């Protein structure tokens, strides 16, 4: 007897042991235990098996082997040779589970496909545990799922085999059991943080939080998280949120950014009609700096930047560290006057020379800058740095709780040092984890590069992680808010997949997105419908489950259009359903020499039962009201899930990130406005990016739906197509 414990929320779900258990169909041999968690903690694994004799197996391959070895079964081959081959494929399945980069995966897929060219099963003439192992690994693989769905780049033999195994009765049994287990545990989102956290010393009505963006770029989702969390806690305690522009660096800041940040904040429901500015406090900050100098806690350093950096790195004291208070005051005045000598200095807090926490090694707190300031003009020639300004202004403005991302963790003691040494009112620092997404850059410098290179349309490009970008891609701000609050204030450092965010979005738009129809223009198939009335219109609901959306005008007629992909699968005399119309029999299908369907004839059979047909097809009646549209889809800008500091960005640029499909759509689409979200039935949700203008068709962007397959990087299939083509030559 083996008990296999599976983590129900595992990101790479262990399907194979479940299917093997169902295939053996003997509860006395294998028992499956579902755990409502994402990994089995101490093993950090998706599945473990506990054998009768107390052995714990922690990889899927070991579990499969153990089960089939300990209970002699033909699934493990009938002779030593086939058993050895089966073992090789079990290893291969573990490779698939362990591999995440698609180049390597594609190599494996191609090998598997090649192996299946003349075979129905991996080993021998019937299903073995080799098939179950590989099937399970592929089933959980997002890249495979995408290839299977799109039919692109996947070898036909592998696809055929996969579908064949999927159709086995015991696979059904296993999946049903799993669905049941999922249902009964109400499996929650895997990366959901807990939000039942209280702030320290928080009193009802007295909590003040703040969101201090630097007006030097557009808001991205990371900022949105900071803003929304601060807002959440302010509301939670019936307190107040301060939006403060941290305008301490005139070189980087622009009024343009201030406006866009205000607009974006409004979009996520944060009122920024009243804002404050760090520059409002320049006089006070200056006084505090003088106080530090007088107390012997700050000094003016004219060491060159490189040398200062090296000294801080090595924990060596600056030659200026022990200057007298008088000399420091004189030098600070020169900085203020921007004299030649003054310009060579900066002010440093005298905290520590060699503290292991490098943020405490006499940080620079004032620096000269001759660029006029957007709000204070040329009054100041030196400006406080964020590290000094932030604790002072937080304290002066009455902030009780400063929420910061854990990126600032090392700088927290420094923040505290300023509060203590300046005798300021205490502020609680409260850390949360920075929002990181796979395949996503948030660095302003890197995003600017994409804009400057023309690789994107601008800061609101649908491929950008800016609030504007994701909104243009079809993310509702409600969904963004819900998602961020779901993440909570947890400090688990994780890089998130995009799928959960888009799944939350899908949930919000599905009930309210009107339904429309589009047919791809390329090789669209003209169909004549026998028994149809002449061209006419009927009113049908825009959304079958939401009457509030009203009706749309649908055209009917004796000539209709079908997608080539749909027409290809039609068989003579088959009964199908035309959506929003009724059943019909296929009477003829004409193909050209390349197998492209060129014409189809149908005969209406409206009394037919639509519940009995397998194919429900979308169609458009040919007529003058049809409109042309461009359907856009996008890929991640980079091909690596997480770009590390030492990575060269150039090595990971996705070659093609924009895909355009021309299509025709029902006439109602002409009435849509920019920003409207709809569903093209059987195609997906779309947001109107621009309406038709003259000869320019309306442009709609596919909204990711959060299904794992649609969230995989598309870059791989593109490059693989190229390599396959070159192989053929
Ligand atoms: C796959 O990963 C598991 C668990 O992380 C590890 O124990 C195993 O050695 C790896 N196997 C292969 C073939 O790389
Ligand atoms: C059950 O949950 C797992 C993990 O979230 C998921 O991968 C799987 O698709 C679900 N299965 C079914 C049949 O609902
Ligand atoms: C499963 O876990 C989620 C939280 O992760 C919880 O909300 C749910 O109640 C759990 N279900 C059961 C049956 O324990
Ligand atoms: C800075 O300028 C003020 C006003 O012009 C002047 O009184 C002061 O002496 C100057 N300080 C230094 C150190 O040059």
Short mmCIF file of N, CA and C in Angstrom, two decimals, residues 455-540:
data_model
loop_
_atom_site.label_atom_id
_atom_site.label_comp_id
_atom_site.label_asym_id
_atom_site.label_seq_id
_atom_site.Cartn_x
_atom_site.Cartn_y
_atom_site.Cartn_z
N UNK A 455 10.92 50.40 -29.72
CA UNK A 455 10.46 49.01 -29.65
C UNK A 455 9.05 48.91 -29.11
N UNK A 456 8.58 50.01 -28.54
CA UNK A 456 7.18 50.09 -28.09
C UNK A 456 6.65 51.43 -28.56
N UNK A 457 5.32 51.63 -28.46
CA UNK A 457 4.73 52.86 -28.96
C UNK A 457 4.91 54.04 -28.01
N UNK A 458 5.17 53.75 -26.75
CA UNK A 458 5.28 54.84 -25.78
C UNK A 458 5.03 54.27 -24.39
N UNK A 459 4.87 55.16 -23.43
CA UNK A 459 4.70 54.69 -22.05
C UNK A 459 3.37 54.01 -21.81
N UNK A 460 2.43 54.18 -22.74
CA UNK A 460 1.14 53.51 -22.55
C UNK A 460 1.05 52.30 -23.48
N UNK A 461 2.17 51.79 -23.91
CA UNK A 461 2.16 50.63 -24.80
C UNK A 461 1.52 49.44 -24.08
N UNK A 462 0.69 48.66 -24.82
CA UNK A 462 0.03 47.53 -24.16
C UNK A 462 1.00 46.46 -23.65
N UNK A 463 2.27 46.54 -24.05
CA UNK A 463 3.24 45.57 -23.54
C UNK A 463 3.93 46.07 -22.28
N UNK A 464 3.63 47.31 -21.87
CA UNK A 464 4.33 47.91 -20.74
C UNK A 464 3.60 47.64 -19.41
N UNK A 465 4.39 47.51 -18.33
CA UNK A 465 3.77 47.27 -17.02
C UNK A 465 3.33 48.57 -16.35
N UNK A 466 3.21 49.65 -17.12
CA UNK A 466 2.70 50.88 -16.53
C UNK A 466 1.20 50.75 -16.34
N UNK A 467 0.66 51.56 -15.44
CA UNK A 467 -0.79 51.54 -15.22
C UNK A 467 -1.50 51.78 -16.56
N UNK A 468 -0.95 52.74 -17.33
CA UNK A 468 -1.56 53.02 -18.64
C UNK A 468 -1.48 51.85 -19.60
N UNK A 469 -0.32 51.19 -19.57
CA UNK A 469 -0.10 50.08 -20.48
C UNK A 469 -1.05 48.93 -20.22
N UNK A 470 -1.12 48.51 -18.96
CA UNK A 470 -1.97 47.35 -18.68
C UNK A 470 -3.44 47.70 -18.85
N UNK A 471 -3.76 48.97 -18.67
CA UNK A 471 -5.12 49.40 -18.88
C UNK A 471 -5.45 49.32 -20.37
N UNK A 472 -4.49 49.73 -21.17
CA UNK A 472 -4.72 49.69 -22.62
C UNK A 472 -4.85 48.25 -23.09
N UNK A 473 -4.20 47.34 -22.40
CA UNK A 473 -4.28 45.93 -22.74
C UNK A 473 -5.60 45.33 -22.29
N UNK A 474 -6.37 46.09 -21.51
CA UNK A 474 -7.70 45.60 -21.13
C UNK A 474 -7.85 45.21 -19.69
N UNK A 475 -6.91 45.60 -18.85
CA UNK A 475 -7.06 45.29 -17.43
C UNK A 475 -7.93 46.38 -16.81
N UNK A 476 -8.98 45.98 -16.10
CA UNK A 476 -9.79 47.00 -15.46
C UNK A 476 -9.11 47.40 -14.16
N UNK A 477 -9.31 48.62 -13.77
CA UNK A 477 -8.66 49.10 -12.56
C UNK A 477 -9.26 48.42 -11.33
N UNK A 478 -10.51 48.00 -11.45
CA UNK A 478 -11.13 47.22 -10.37
C UNK A 478 -10.36 45.94 -10.17
N UNK A 479 -10.04 45.28 -11.29
CA UNK A 479 -9.33 44.00 -11.20
C UNK A 479 -7.95 44.22 -10.59
N UNK A 480 -7.30 45.29 -10.99
CA UNK A 480 -5.97 45.57 -10.44
C UNK A 480 -6.06 45.75 -8.93
N UNK A 481 -7.06 46.49 -8.50
CA UNK A 481 -7.23 46.73 -7.07
C UNK A 481 -7.49 45.43 -6.33
N UNK A 482 -8.43 44.66 -6.85
CA UNK A 482 -8.77 43.40 -6.21
C UNK A 482 -7.53 42.53 -6.09
N UNK A 483 -6.78 42.46 -7.18
CA UNK A 483 -5.61 41.59 -7.20
C UNK A 483 -4.58 42.04 -6.18
N UNK A 484 -4.33 43.32 -6.13
CA UNK A 484 -3.29 43.82 -5.22
C UNK A 484 -3.71 43.62 -3.77
N UNK A 485 -4.98 43.82 -3.49
CA UNK A 485 -5.42 43.60 -2.11
C UNK A 485 -5.39 42.12 -1.77
N UNK A 486 -5.61 41.28 -2.78
CA UNK A 486 -5.49 39.82 -2.57
C UNK A 486 -4.06 39.45 -2.19
N UNK A 487 -3.11 40.13 -2.84
CA UNK A 487 -1.70 39.88 -2.52
C UNK A 487 -1.44 40.21 -1.07
N UNK A 488 -2.16 41.22 -0.62
CA UNK A 488 -2.02 41.62 0.76
C UNK A 488 -0.71 42.28 1.02
N UNK A 489 -0.43 42.42 2.28
CA UNK A 489 0.79 43.10 2.68
C UNK A 489 1.85 42.07 3.01
N UNK A 490 1.74 40.92 2.43
CA UNK A 490 2.68 39.86 2.77
C UNK A 490 4.07 40.25 2.33
N UNK A 491 5.06 39.70 3.00
CA UNK A 491 6.43 40.02 2.63
C UNK A 491 7.12 38.80 2.02
N UNK A 492 6.32 37.89 1.47
CA UNK A 492 6.95 36.77 0.78
C UNK A 492 7.56 37.32 -0.50
N UNK A 493 8.83 37.06 -0.68
CA UNK A 493 9.45 37.59 -1.88
C UNK A 493 9.18 36.63 -3.02
N UNK A 494 8.30 37.01 -3.90
CA UNK A 494 8.00 36.10 -5.01
C UNK A 494 7.90 36.88 -6.31
N UNK A 495 8.25 36.19 -7.38
CA UNK A 495 8.00 36.74 -8.68
C UNK A 495 6.70 36.13 -9.16
N UNK A 496 5.73 36.97 -9.43
CA UNK A 496 4.40 36.47 -9.73
C UNK A 496 4.23 36.17 -11.21
N UNK A 497 3.39 35.18 -11.47
CA UNK A 497 2.97 34.92 -12.84
C UNK A 497 1.86 35.93 -13.14
N UNK A 498 1.70 36.24 -14.41
CA UNK A 498 0.65 37.19 -14.78
C UNK A 498 -0.74 36.55 -14.77
N UNK A 499 -0.78 35.21 -14.82
CA UNK A 499 -2.08 34.56 -15.06
C UNK A 499 -3.13 34.91 -14.01
N UNK A 500 -2.73 34.98 -12.74
CA UNK A 500 -3.73 35.23 -11.70
C UNK A 500 -4.37 36.61 -11.86
N UNK A 501 -3.52 37.58 -12.22
CA UNK A 501 -4.04 38.94 -12.40
C UNK A 501 -5.07 38.97 -13.53
N UNK A 502 -4.72 38.31 -14.65
CA UNK A 502 -5.65 38.31 -15.78
C UNK A 502 -6.88 37.46 -15.49
N UNK A 503 -6.72 36.45 -14.65
CA UNK A 503 -7.88 35.63 -14.29
C UNK A 503 -8.86 36.45 -13.46
N UNK A 504 -8.33 37.27 -12.56
CA UNK A 504 -9.19 38.16 -11.77
C UNK A 504 -9.92 39.11 -12.72
N UNK A 505 -9.18 39.61 -13.71
CA UNK A 505 -9.76 40.53 -14.68
C UNK A 505 -10.88 39.86 -15.47
N UNK A 506 -10.60 38.63 -15.90
CA UNK A 506 -11.57 37.91 -16.70
C UNK A 506 -12.88 37.76 -15.93
N UNK A 507 -12.75 37.44 -14.66
CA UNK A 507 -13.92 37.27 -13.81
C UNK A 507 -14.76 38.54 -13.79
N UNK A 508 -14.08 39.69 -13.85
CA UNK A 508 -14.82 40.94 -13.77
C UNK A 508 -15.44 41.32 -15.11
N UNK A 509 -14.77 41.01 -16.21
CA UNK A 509 -15.31 41.47 -17.49
C UNK A 509 -16.29 40.47 -18.11
N UNK A 510 -16.13 39.19 -17.78
CA UNK A 510 -16.98 38.18 -18.41
C UNK A 510 -18.48 38.49 -18.28
N UNK A 511 -18.97 38.86 -17.09
CA UNK A 511 -20.42 39.09 -16.99
C UNK A 511 -20.89 40.35 -17.70
N UNK A 512 -19.99 41.25 -18.08
CA UNK A 512 -20.45 42.53 -18.63
C UNK A 512 -19.96 42.83 -20.04
N UNK A 513 -19.16 41.91 -20.60
CA UNK A 513 -18.64 42.19 -21.94
C UNK A 513 -19.64 41.70 -22.99
N UNK A 514 -20.16 42.62 -23.84
CA UNK A 514 -21.09 42.20 -24.88
C UNK A 514 -20.41 41.23 -25.85
N UNK A 515 -21.21 40.33 -26.41
CA UNK A 515 -20.68 39.32 -27.33
C UNK A 515 -20.82 39.77 -28.77
N UNK A 516 -19.74 39.58 -29.51
CA UNK A 516 -19.76 39.89 -30.94
C UNK A 516 -19.10 38.76 -31.70
N UNK A 517 -19.08 38.90 -33.03
CA UNK A 517 -18.49 37.84 -33.84
C UNK A 517 -17.46 38.42 -34.79
N UNK A 518 -16.35 37.72 -34.92
CA UNK A 518 -15.34 38.10 -35.91
C UNK A 518 -14.89 36.85 -36.64
N UNK A 519 -14.58 37.00 -37.91
CA UNK A 519 -14.07 35.90 -38.72
C UNK A 519 -12.76 36.37 -39.34
N UNK A 520 -11.74 35.56 -39.21
CA UNK A 520 -10.44 35.93 -39.77
C UNK A 520 -10.53 36.09 -41.28
N UNK A 521 -9.95 37.18 -41.79
CA UNK A 521 -10.07 37.45 -43.22
C UNK A 521 -9.31 36.45 -44.08
N UNK A 522 -8.14 36.05 -43.60
CA UNK A 522 -7.30 35.17 -44.42
C UNK A 522 -8.01 33.84 -44.66
N UNK A 523 -8.26 33.51 -45.92
CA UNK A 523 -8.89 32.25 -46.29
C UNK A 523 -10.26 32.04 -45.66
N UNK A 524 -10.95 33.12 -45.38
CA UNK A 524 -12.30 32.94 -44.84
C UNK A 524 -13.13 32.21 -45.90
N UNK A 525 -14.11 31.43 -45.45
CA UNK A 525 -14.79 30.53 -46.38
C UNK A 525 -16.23 30.99 -46.63
N UNK A 526 -16.54 31.11 -47.91
CA UNK A 526 -17.89 31.52 -48.30
C UNK A 526 -18.79 30.28 -48.24
N UNK A 527 -19.93 30.43 -47.59
CA UNK A 527 -20.80 29.29 -47.38
C UNK A 527 -22.19 29.64 -47.88
N UNK A 528 -22.77 28.76 -48.68
CA UNK A 528 -24.15 29.03 -49.07
C UNK A 528 -25.07 28.17 -48.21
N UNK A 529 -26.11 28.81 -47.73
CA UNK A 529 -27.00 28.16 -46.76
C UNK A 529 -28.35 27.90 -47.41
N UNK A 530 -28.62 26.65 -47.73
CA UNK A 530 -29.91 26.31 -48.34
C UNK A 530 -30.99 26.40 -47.28
N UNK A 531 -32.11 26.99 -47.65
CA UNK A 531 -33.22 27.07 -46.71
C UNK A 531 -33.25 28.38 -45.94
N UNK A 532 -32.25 29.25 -46.19
CA UNK A 532 -32.21 30.51 -45.44
C UNK A 532 -33.10 31.55 -46.11
N UNK A 533 -33.70 32.43 -45.28
CA UNK A 533 -34.47 33.54 -45.82
C UNK A 533 -33.51 34.53 -46.47
N UNK A 534 -34.05 35.40 -47.33
CA UNK A 534 -33.17 36.45 -47.87
C UNK A 534 -32.61 37.30 -46.72
N UNK A 535 -31.56 38.02 -47.04
CA UNK A 535 -30.86 38.87 -46.08
C UNK A 535 -31.83 39.61 -45.17
N UNK A 536 -31.70 39.43 -43.85
CA UNK A 536 -32.60 40.09 -42.91
C UNK A 536 -31.93 40.23 -41.56
N UNK A 537 -32.58 41.00 -40.69
CA UNK A 537 -31.99 41.23 -39.36
C UNK A 537 -32.89 40.73 -38.25
N UNK A 538 -32.27 40.32 -37.16
CA UNK A 538 -33.03 39.99 -35.94
C UNK A 538 -32.34 40.62 -34.77
N UNK A 539 -33.14 40.93 -33.73
CA UNK A 539 -32.56 41.44 -32.50
C UNK A 539 -32.19 40.24 -31.62
N UNK A 540 -30.95 40.19 -31.19
CA UNK A 540 -30.58 39.12 -30.25
C UNK A 540 -29.83 39.77 -29.07
#
